[in-house]
């Protein structure tokens, strides 16, 4: 319903608040060429599949080709998508929750990036972007740099931005915490990690960033750690292609019973269901290790889950993974403050007329039809659970 738009929860405020956790799930937009009707249907299915889970909002990715990332072939073929801003708007209209829109800064010019911001903020009502650099560092950049894009976003009072952080870079260069601070200086208000499989790399990054903040006497920004289940060898190949570090013993445990690529499909599906369970167990236990090892870092954490494939076992496994991760984070610090806020969602005049016509068509009793129309005009109240960390428990 379009009337939900005006009542969205402010995800951007939660992302900027170090005193509360944030929980999200990420999704790519449908493929380029998808009709409006099919895109709407996709958003409705996504909303109906997520309504019972305690997500604060959603992340819509800006999928890029990234052909120069590596010389290895891409395990899953690249397919362009429809506009993430438009698809995020469809999701928000159907959930009453905001989206973070990923945005590659590889526009042809700063003027083109400004036009993008107008469309994203004014037309599609988004207030949270996650800025990423051009698709690969080897590509010639003719448009705005990350710094240029950051300046254009910060000049807009109605939008804030975050950035990506990659623990694997900290493994090889040891300076990812400095990259975080550099982006904070540009105006970044939060960070979302690449998929986490190497727990020690994430621990090292978070602790070093915490030490840097104490040294500089600054408040650390929130870091959403991303987790994605894996149940197939082809998915693991794609995870490697994305640049995610997976320790060999972790990969071996996850894929212990997985048949080779090209095996009969029923055999692959049966093994994938078992592998996803094993993977989720490892990721949840690894997250507990991260929480314990970074407890004194002072870094406020959030969670993001995603499926990097379209395989059913992995897509469904996202929700089991999320529940396990969320329970770990909430149990780790027992000082969460709970509150319930009622958000009124009033139908527009057009929606009231549609409801009235619909109900009138279903009944020949004028009195009943008038009662139904009157009830429709009152709108709906949605109970929203709010989590906040008591300020005195902040480390």
Short mmCIF file of C-alpha atoms in Angstrom, two decimals:
data_model
loop_
_atom_site.label_atom_id
_atom_site.label_comp_id
_atom_site.label_asym_id
_atom_site.label_seq_id
_atom_site.Cartn_x
_atom_site.Cartn_y
_atom_site.Cartn_z
CA UNK A 1 0.00 0.00 0.00
CA UNK A 2 1.38 3.40 -0.96
CA UNK A 3 0.10 4.91 2.29
CA UNK A 4 2.68 2.90 4.23
CA UNK A 5 5.47 5.02 2.77
CA UNK A 6 4.83 7.99 5.03
CA UNK A 7 4.96 5.75 8.12
CA UNK A 8 8.20 3.89 7.46
CA UNK A 9 10.47 3.23 10.39
CA UNK A 10 13.66 5.25 10.07
CA UNK A 11 16.25 2.58 9.39
CA UNK A 12 18.85 5.27 8.81
CA UNK A 13 18.42 6.49 12.39
CA UNK A 14 18.91 2.98 13.73
CA UNK A 15 22.05 2.53 11.64
CA UNK A 16 23.49 5.75 13.04
CA UNK A 17 22.59 4.91 16.65
CA UNK A 18 25.46 3.08 18.42
CA UNK A 19 23.13 2.18 21.30
CA UNK A 20 21.02 -0.39 19.44
CA UNK A 21 21.55 -3.38 17.16
CA UNK A 22 20.30 -3.49 13.59
CA UNK A 23 19.09 -6.59 11.76
CA UNK A 24 18.72 -6.73 7.97
CA UNK A 25 18.42 -9.17 5.10
CA UNK A 26 19.85 -8.45 1.67
CA UNK A 27 18.39 -9.15 -1.75
CA UNK A 28 19.28 -8.40 -5.38
CA UNK A 29 16.66 -6.79 -7.62
CA UNK A 30 14.99 -8.90 -10.33
CA UNK A 31 16.70 -9.24 -13.69
CA UNK A 32 16.75 -6.44 -16.21
CA UNK A 33 13.72 -6.63 -18.48
CA UNK A 34 11.39 -7.75 -15.69
CA UNK A 35 7.95 -6.22 -16.19
CA UNK A 36 6.48 -3.89 -13.58
CA UNK A 37 3.84 -6.49 -12.73
CA UNK A 38 6.46 -9.19 -12.19
CA UNK A 39 8.63 -6.84 -10.11
CA UNK A 40 5.64 -6.01 -7.91
CA UNK A 41 4.89 -9.71 -7.52
CA UNK A 42 8.52 -10.34 -6.57
CA UNK A 43 8.43 -7.58 -3.94
CA UNK A 44 5.19 -8.94 -2.52
CA UNK A 45 6.64 -12.45 -2.23
CA UNK A 46 9.76 -11.05 -0.59
CA UNK A 47 7.65 -9.08 1.91
CA UNK A 48 5.40 -12.03 2.73
CA UNK A 49 8.42 -14.27 3.27
CA UNK A 50 10.03 -11.87 5.73
CA UNK A 51 7.13 -10.46 7.75
CA UNK A 52 7.48 -12.84 10.71
CA UNK A 53 11.19 -12.18 11.25
CA UNK A 54 12.51 -9.27 13.31
CA UNK A 55 14.29 -7.41 10.54
CA UNK A 56 14.70 -3.66 10.98
CA UNK A 57 14.86 -3.19 7.23
CA UNK A 58 16.32 -4.54 4.04
CA UNK A 59 19.36 -4.16 1.82
CA UNK A 60 19.00 -4.01 -1.96
CA UNK A 61 22.24 -4.67 -3.81
CA UNK A 62 23.59 -2.92 -6.88
CA UNK A 63 24.90 -5.94 -8.82
CA UNK A 64 27.92 -5.20 -10.99
CA UNK A 65 29.74 -7.35 -13.56
CA UNK A 66 33.18 -7.04 -11.90
CA UNK A 67 34.80 -8.84 -14.82
CA UNK A 68 38.21 -7.50 -13.77
CA UNK A 69 37.98 -8.88 -10.23
CA UNK A 70 39.89 -12.05 -11.12
CA UNK A 71 41.06 -14.07 -14.10
CA UNK A 72 38.93 -17.00 -12.93
CA UNK A 73 35.57 -17.50 -14.67
CA UNK A 74 32.46 -16.32 -12.84
CA UNK A 75 30.65 -19.44 -11.49
CA UNK A 76 27.25 -17.80 -11.93
CA UNK A 77 26.76 -15.69 -15.08
CA UNK A 78 26.31 -11.96 -14.58
CA UNK A 79 22.81 -10.70 -15.32
CA UNK A 80 21.95 -6.98 -15.14
CA UNK A 81 19.05 -6.06 -12.87
CA UNK A 82 16.29 -3.49 -12.70
CA UNK A 83 16.89 -0.28 -10.76
CA UNK A 84 17.63 -1.11 -7.08
CA UNK A 85 16.00 2.20 -6.02
CA UNK A 86 12.73 1.30 -7.70
CA UNK A 87 12.72 -2.25 -6.35
CA UNK A 88 13.58 -1.04 -2.85
CA UNK A 89 10.63 1.33 -3.02
CA UNK A 90 8.34 -1.57 -3.93
CA UNK A 91 9.62 -3.52 -0.92
CA UNK A 92 9.23 -0.58 1.46
CA UNK A 93 5.68 0.10 0.26
CA UNK A 94 4.76 -3.47 1.14
CA UNK A 95 6.57 -3.79 4.45
CA UNK A 96 6.55 -0.32 6.02
CA UNK A 97 10.32 -0.68 6.48
CA UNK A 98 13.20 1.21 4.89
CA UNK A 99 15.88 -0.19 2.61
CA UNK A 100 19.58 0.48 2.36
CA UNK A 101 20.36 0.89 -1.33
CA UNK A 102 23.81 -0.16 -2.50
CA UNK A 103 25.23 2.23 -5.06
CA UNK A 104 28.34 1.91 -7.18
CA UNK A 105 29.83 5.38 -7.73
CA UNK A 106 30.70 4.53 -11.33
CA UNK A 107 28.38 7.09 -12.92
CA UNK A 108 29.52 8.90 -16.11
CA UNK A 109 29.74 12.25 -14.30
CA UNK A 110 29.00 14.04 -11.04
CA UNK A 111 25.92 15.55 -12.69
CA UNK A 112 24.69 12.03 -13.48
CA UNK A 113 25.27 11.02 -9.87
CA UNK A 114 23.25 14.04 -8.72
CA UNK A 115 20.40 12.95 -10.98
CA UNK A 116 20.62 9.51 -9.44
CA UNK A 117 20.32 11.03 -5.96
CA UNK A 118 17.26 13.01 -7.02
CA UNK A 119 15.61 9.85 -8.26
CA UNK A 120 16.66 7.75 -5.29
CA UNK A 121 15.69 10.24 -2.58
CA UNK A 122 12.89 12.34 -4.06
CA UNK A 123 11.15 9.80 -6.27
CA UNK A 124 11.73 6.57 -4.35
CA UNK A 125 11.97 7.98 -0.81
CA UNK A 126 15.22 6.33 0.27
CA UNK A 127 17.38 7.86 3.00
CA UNK A 128 20.20 5.30 3.37
CA UNK A 129 22.81 4.49 0.71
CA UNK A 130 25.79 2.17 0.87
CA UNK A 131 28.45 3.58 -1.42
CA UNK A 132 30.91 1.25 -3.12
CA UNK A 133 33.72 2.05 -5.51
CA UNK A 134 33.75 1.30 -9.22
CA UNK A 135 33.26 -2.35 -10.15
CA UNK A 136 37.02 -3.11 -10.19
CA UNK A 137 40.13 -1.14 -9.36
CA UNK A 138 41.46 -1.89 -12.86
CA UNK A 139 38.65 -0.09 -14.63
CA UNK A 140 39.22 3.45 -15.86
CA UNK A 141 37.00 5.68 -13.75
CA UNK A 142 35.59 8.59 -15.70
CA UNK A 143 32.93 9.69 -13.22
CA UNK A 144 32.94 10.63 -9.55
CA UNK A 145 35.32 9.06 -7.05
CA UNK A 146 34.08 7.70 -3.75
CA UNK A 147 35.04 11.02 -2.18
CA UNK A 148 33.06 12.95 -4.78
CA UNK A 149 30.00 10.76 -4.25
CA UNK A 150 30.31 11.06 -0.47
CA UNK A 151 30.39 14.85 -0.73
CA UNK A 152 27.27 14.87 -2.90
CA UNK A 153 25.37 12.65 -0.45
CA UNK A 154 26.44 14.60 2.64
CA UNK A 155 25.22 17.79 0.95
CA UNK A 156 21.72 16.30 1.08
CA UNK A 157 20.13 16.71 4.53
CA UNK A 158 17.65 13.92 3.80
CA UNK A 159 20.14 11.10 3.19
CA UNK A 160 23.13 9.43 4.86
CA UNK A 161 25.52 6.79 3.65
CA UNK A 162 27.60 3.86 4.79
CA UNK A 163 30.34 1.84 3.10
CA UNK A 164 31.60 -1.70 2.75
CA UNK A 165 34.37 -3.15 4.88
CA UNK A 166 36.33 -6.24 3.86
CA UNK A 167 38.20 -8.17 6.53
CA UNK A 168 40.18 -10.04 3.88
CA UNK A 169 42.00 -6.81 3.05
CA UNK A 170 43.03 -6.61 6.68
CA UNK A 171 44.55 -10.07 6.39
CA UNK A 172 46.78 -9.10 3.48
CA UNK A 173 47.49 -5.41 4.13
CA UNK A 174 46.69 -4.89 7.80
CA UNK A 175 45.15 -1.46 7.16
CA UNK A 176 41.42 -2.01 6.69
CA UNK A 177 40.74 -0.23 10.00
CA UNK A 178 42.47 2.82 8.48
CA UNK A 179 40.25 2.50 5.40
CA UNK A 180 37.22 2.54 7.70
CA UNK A 181 38.45 5.71 9.38
CA UNK A 182 39.19 7.32 6.00
CA UNK A 183 35.60 6.67 4.92
CA UNK A 184 34.30 7.94 8.26
CA UNK A 185 36.17 11.16 7.57
CA UNK A 186 34.28 11.32 4.26
CA UNK A 187 31.00 11.05 6.16
CA UNK A 188 30.26 7.32 6.35
CA UNK A 189 27.90 6.56 9.24
CA UNK A 190 28.01 2.74 9.26
CA UNK A 191 29.73 -0.21 7.59
CA UNK A 192 28.47 -3.48 6.15
CA UNK A 193 30.92 -6.34 5.83
CA UNK A 194 31.45 -8.80 3.04
CA UNK A 195 30.24 -12.33 3.89
CA UNK A 196 32.07 -13.59 6.97
CA UNK A 197 33.70 -17.01 6.90
CA UNK A 198 37.13 -16.16 8.31
CA UNK A 199 36.31 -15.32 11.91
CA UNK A 200 39.85 -14.46 12.96
CA UNK A 201 40.16 -11.90 10.17
CA UNK A 202 36.97 -10.20 11.38
CA UNK A 203 38.14 -10.31 15.00
CA UNK A 204 41.44 -8.69 14.08
CA UNK A 205 39.75 -5.95 12.08
CA UNK A 206 37.17 -5.08 14.76
CA UNK A 207 39.74 -5.00 17.55
CA UNK A 208 42.14 -2.84 15.54
CA UNK A 209 39.33 -0.45 14.63
CA UNK A 210 38.32 -0.26 18.29
CA UNK A 211 41.91 0.50 19.29
CA UNK A 212 42.08 3.24 16.64
CA UNK A 213 38.90 4.86 17.95
CA UNK A 214 40.21 4.83 21.52
CA UNK A 215 43.48 6.33 20.31
CA UNK A 216 41.61 9.09 18.44
CA UNK A 217 38.98 9.49 21.17
CA UNK A 218 36.18 8.98 18.64
CA UNK A 219 32.93 7.01 18.82
CA UNK A 220 33.16 3.94 16.55
CA UNK A 221 30.63 3.48 13.80
CA UNK A 222 28.32 0.49 13.66
CA UNK A 223 29.47 -2.55 11.70
CA UNK A 224 26.89 -4.94 10.27
CA UNK A 225 28.45 -8.37 9.83
CA UNK A 226 27.09 -10.26 6.84
CA UNK A 227 26.56 -14.02 6.87
CA UNK A 228 25.48 -16.22 3.96
CA UNK A 229 24.82 -19.98 4.03
CA UNK A 230 26.47 -22.35 1.58
CA UNK A 231 25.38 -25.88 0.68
CA UNK A 232 26.86 -26.57 -2.74
CA UNK A 233 30.32 -26.71 -4.25
CA UNK A 234 29.30 -24.29 -7.00
CA UNK A 235 28.14 -21.76 -4.40
CA UNK A 236 31.44 -22.14 -2.55
CA UNK A 237 33.28 -21.49 -5.82
CA UNK A 238 31.28 -18.28 -6.20
CA UNK A 239 32.04 -17.26 -2.60
CA UNK A 240 35.73 -17.66 -3.39
CA UNK A 241 35.27 -15.71 -6.64
CA UNK A 242 33.76 -12.84 -4.63
CA UNK A 243 37.00 -12.62 -2.68
CA UNK A 244 35.72 -14.13 0.57
CA UNK A 245 38.34 -15.97 2.59
CA UNK A 246 37.15 -19.43 3.66
CA UNK A 247 39.64 -21.37 5.79
CA UNK A 248 40.21 -24.86 4.33
CA UNK A 249 38.99 -26.69 7.42
CA UNK A 250 35.74 -24.69 7.36
CA UNK A 251 35.16 -25.46 3.68
CA UNK A 252 35.95 -29.15 4.19
CA UNK A 253 33.49 -29.43 7.07
CA UNK A 254 30.69 -27.68 5.18
CA UNK A 255 31.12 -29.70 1.98
CA UNK A 256 32.10 -33.00 3.56
CA UNK A 257 29.20 -34.88 1.95
CA UNK A 258 28.66 -32.66 -1.09
CA UNK A 259 28.94 -34.48 -4.43
CA UNK A 260 31.08 -33.04 -7.24
CA UNK A 261 29.68 -30.38 -9.56
CA UNK A 262 27.81 -32.09 -12.37
CA UNK A 263 26.44 -34.93 -10.21
CA UNK A 264 22.76 -35.90 -10.58
CA UNK A 265 20.53 -33.06 -9.37
CA UNK A 266 18.59 -35.10 -6.74
CA UNK A 267 21.91 -36.14 -5.20
CA UNK A 268 23.13 -32.52 -5.12
CA UNK A 269 19.88 -31.25 -3.55
CA UNK A 270 19.84 -33.91 -0.84
CA UNK A 271 23.44 -33.22 0.14
CA UNK A 272 22.91 -29.44 -0.03
CA UNK A 273 20.24 -29.55 2.67
CA UNK A 274 22.69 -31.32 4.99
CA UNK A 275 25.56 -28.98 4.08
CA UNK A 276 23.49 -25.85 4.80
CA UNK A 277 22.76 -27.14 8.30
CA UNK A 278 26.47 -27.77 8.87
CA UNK A 279 27.35 -24.36 7.45
CA UNK A 280 24.85 -22.51 9.62
CA UNK A 281 26.16 -24.27 12.73
CA UNK A 282 29.71 -23.18 11.89
CA UNK A 283 28.66 -19.57 11.18
CA UNK A 284 26.60 -19.25 14.37
CA UNK A 285 29.40 -20.68 16.49
CA UNK A 286 31.89 -18.44 14.69
CA UNK A 287 29.76 -15.40 15.42
CA UNK A 288 29.78 -16.33 19.12
CA UNK A 289 33.57 -16.46 18.92
CA UNK A 290 33.63 -13.01 17.31
CA UNK A 291 31.39 -11.58 20.04
CA UNK A 292 33.57 -12.94 22.82
CA UNK A 293 36.87 -11.95 21.20
CA UNK A 294 35.76 -8.38 20.43
CA UNK A 295 33.78 -7.72 23.63
CA UNK A 296 36.21 -5.02 24.75
CA UNK A 297 36.57 -3.36 21.35
CA UNK A 298 33.59 -1.04 21.82
CA UNK A 299 32.39 -1.61 18.25
CA UNK A 300 28.57 -1.61 17.99
CA UNK A 301 27.50 -4.58 15.89
CA UNK A 302 24.54 -5.44 13.73
CA UNK A 303 23.67 -8.38 11.52
CA UNK A 304 22.93 -8.81 7.85
CA UNK A 305 22.07 -12.11 6.16
CA UNK A 306 21.86 -12.97 2.50
CA UNK A 307 21.93 -15.82 0.03
CA UNK A 308 24.56 -15.48 -2.68
CA UNK A 309 22.72 -18.00 -4.87
CA UNK A 310 19.16 -18.72 -5.91
CA UNK A 311 19.25 -22.33 -4.74
CA UNK A 312 16.28 -23.18 -2.58
CA UNK A 313 18.23 -24.88 0.22
CA UNK A 314 20.47 -21.86 0.67
CA UNK A 315 17.67 -19.29 0.36
CA UNK A 316 15.61 -21.08 3.01
CA UNK A 317 18.68 -21.61 5.17
CA UNK A 318 19.09 -17.83 5.46
CA UNK A 319 16.19 -17.65 7.92
CA UNK A 320 17.42 -20.42 10.20
CA UNK A 321 20.82 -18.76 10.14
CA UNK A 322 19.33 -15.38 10.99
CA UNK A 323 17.40 -16.71 13.98
CA UNK A 324 20.52 -18.35 15.37
CA UNK A 325 22.71 -15.28 14.86
CA UNK A 326 20.13 -12.88 16.25
CA UNK A 327 19.65 -14.95 19.40
CA UNK A 328 23.42 -14.96 19.95
CA UNK A 329 23.69 -11.19 19.68
CA UNK A 330 20.72 -10.49 21.92
CA UNK A 331 21.83 -13.03 24.52
CA UNK A 332 25.41 -11.75 24.58
CA UNK A 333 24.38 -8.43 26.08
CA UNK A 334 21.34 -8.85 28.29
CA UNK A 335 20.84 -5.11 28.83
CA UNK A 336 18.59 -4.56 25.83
CA UNK A 337 15.62 -2.30 26.51
CA UNK A 338 12.39 -3.32 24.81
CA UNK A 339 9.57 -1.03 23.79
CA UNK A 340 6.52 -1.38 21.59
CA UNK A 341 5.48 1.45 19.32
CA UNK A 342 2.17 1.52 17.45
CA UNK A 343 2.47 2.82 13.91
CA UNK A 344 -0.79 3.84 12.27
CA UNK A 345 -1.06 2.96 8.61
CA UNK A 346 -3.98 4.87 7.14
CA UNK A 347 -5.34 4.01 3.69
CA UNK A 348 -5.36 6.72 1.08
CA UNK A 349 -8.66 8.03 -0.26
CA UNK A 350 -8.16 5.99 -3.43
CA UNK A 351 -7.56 2.83 -1.39
CA UNK A 352 -10.70 3.49 0.65
CA UNK A 353 -12.72 3.78 -2.55
CA UNK A 354 -11.25 0.53 -3.87
CA UNK A 355 -12.08 -1.25 -0.62
CA UNK A 356 -15.60 0.13 -0.64
CA UNK A 357 -16.20 -0.96 -4.23
CA UNK A 358 -14.76 -4.38 -3.50
CA UNK A 359 -16.85 -5.01 -0.42
CA UNK A 360 -20.00 -3.59 -2.04
CA UNK A 361 -19.56 -6.04 -4.88
CA UNK A 362 -19.39 -8.90 -2.41
CA UNK A 363 -22.63 -8.10 -0.64
CA UNK A 364 -26.13 -7.07 -1.58
CA UNK A 365 -26.78 -5.78 1.91
CA UNK A 366 -26.27 -2.00 1.82
CA UNK A 367 -25.97 -1.79 5.60
CA UNK A 368 -23.15 -4.32 5.69
CA UNK A 369 -21.35 -2.57 2.84
CA UNK A 370 -21.47 0.77 4.68
CA UNK A 371 -20.18 -0.82 7.87
CA UNK A 372 -17.28 -2.39 5.99
CA UNK A 373 -16.42 0.90 4.28
CA UNK A 374 -16.50 2.72 7.62
CA UNK A 375 -14.19 0.14 9.19
CA UNK A 376 -11.74 0.46 6.29
CA UNK A 377 -11.33 4.19 6.91
CA UNK A 378 -9.82 3.69 10.35
CA UNK A 379 -6.63 2.15 9.00
CA UNK A 380 -4.40 -0.43 10.64
CA UNK A 381 -2.12 -0.25 13.67
CA UNK A 382 1.10 -2.23 13.49
CA UNK A 383 3.03 -3.09 16.65
CA UNK A 384 6.74 -2.46 16.17
CA UNK A 385 9.25 -3.99 18.56
CA UNK A 386 12.08 -1.59 19.33
CA UNK A 387 15.41 -2.72 20.74
CA UNK A 388 17.77 -0.35 22.45
CA UNK A 389 20.88 -0.80 24.51
CA UNK A 390 20.87 0.98 27.83
CA UNK A 391 23.46 3.80 27.52
CA UNK A 392 25.26 2.81 30.71
CA UNK A 393 26.18 -0.57 29.22
CA UNK A 394 28.10 0.90 26.31
CA UNK A 395 31.72 -0.05 26.51
#
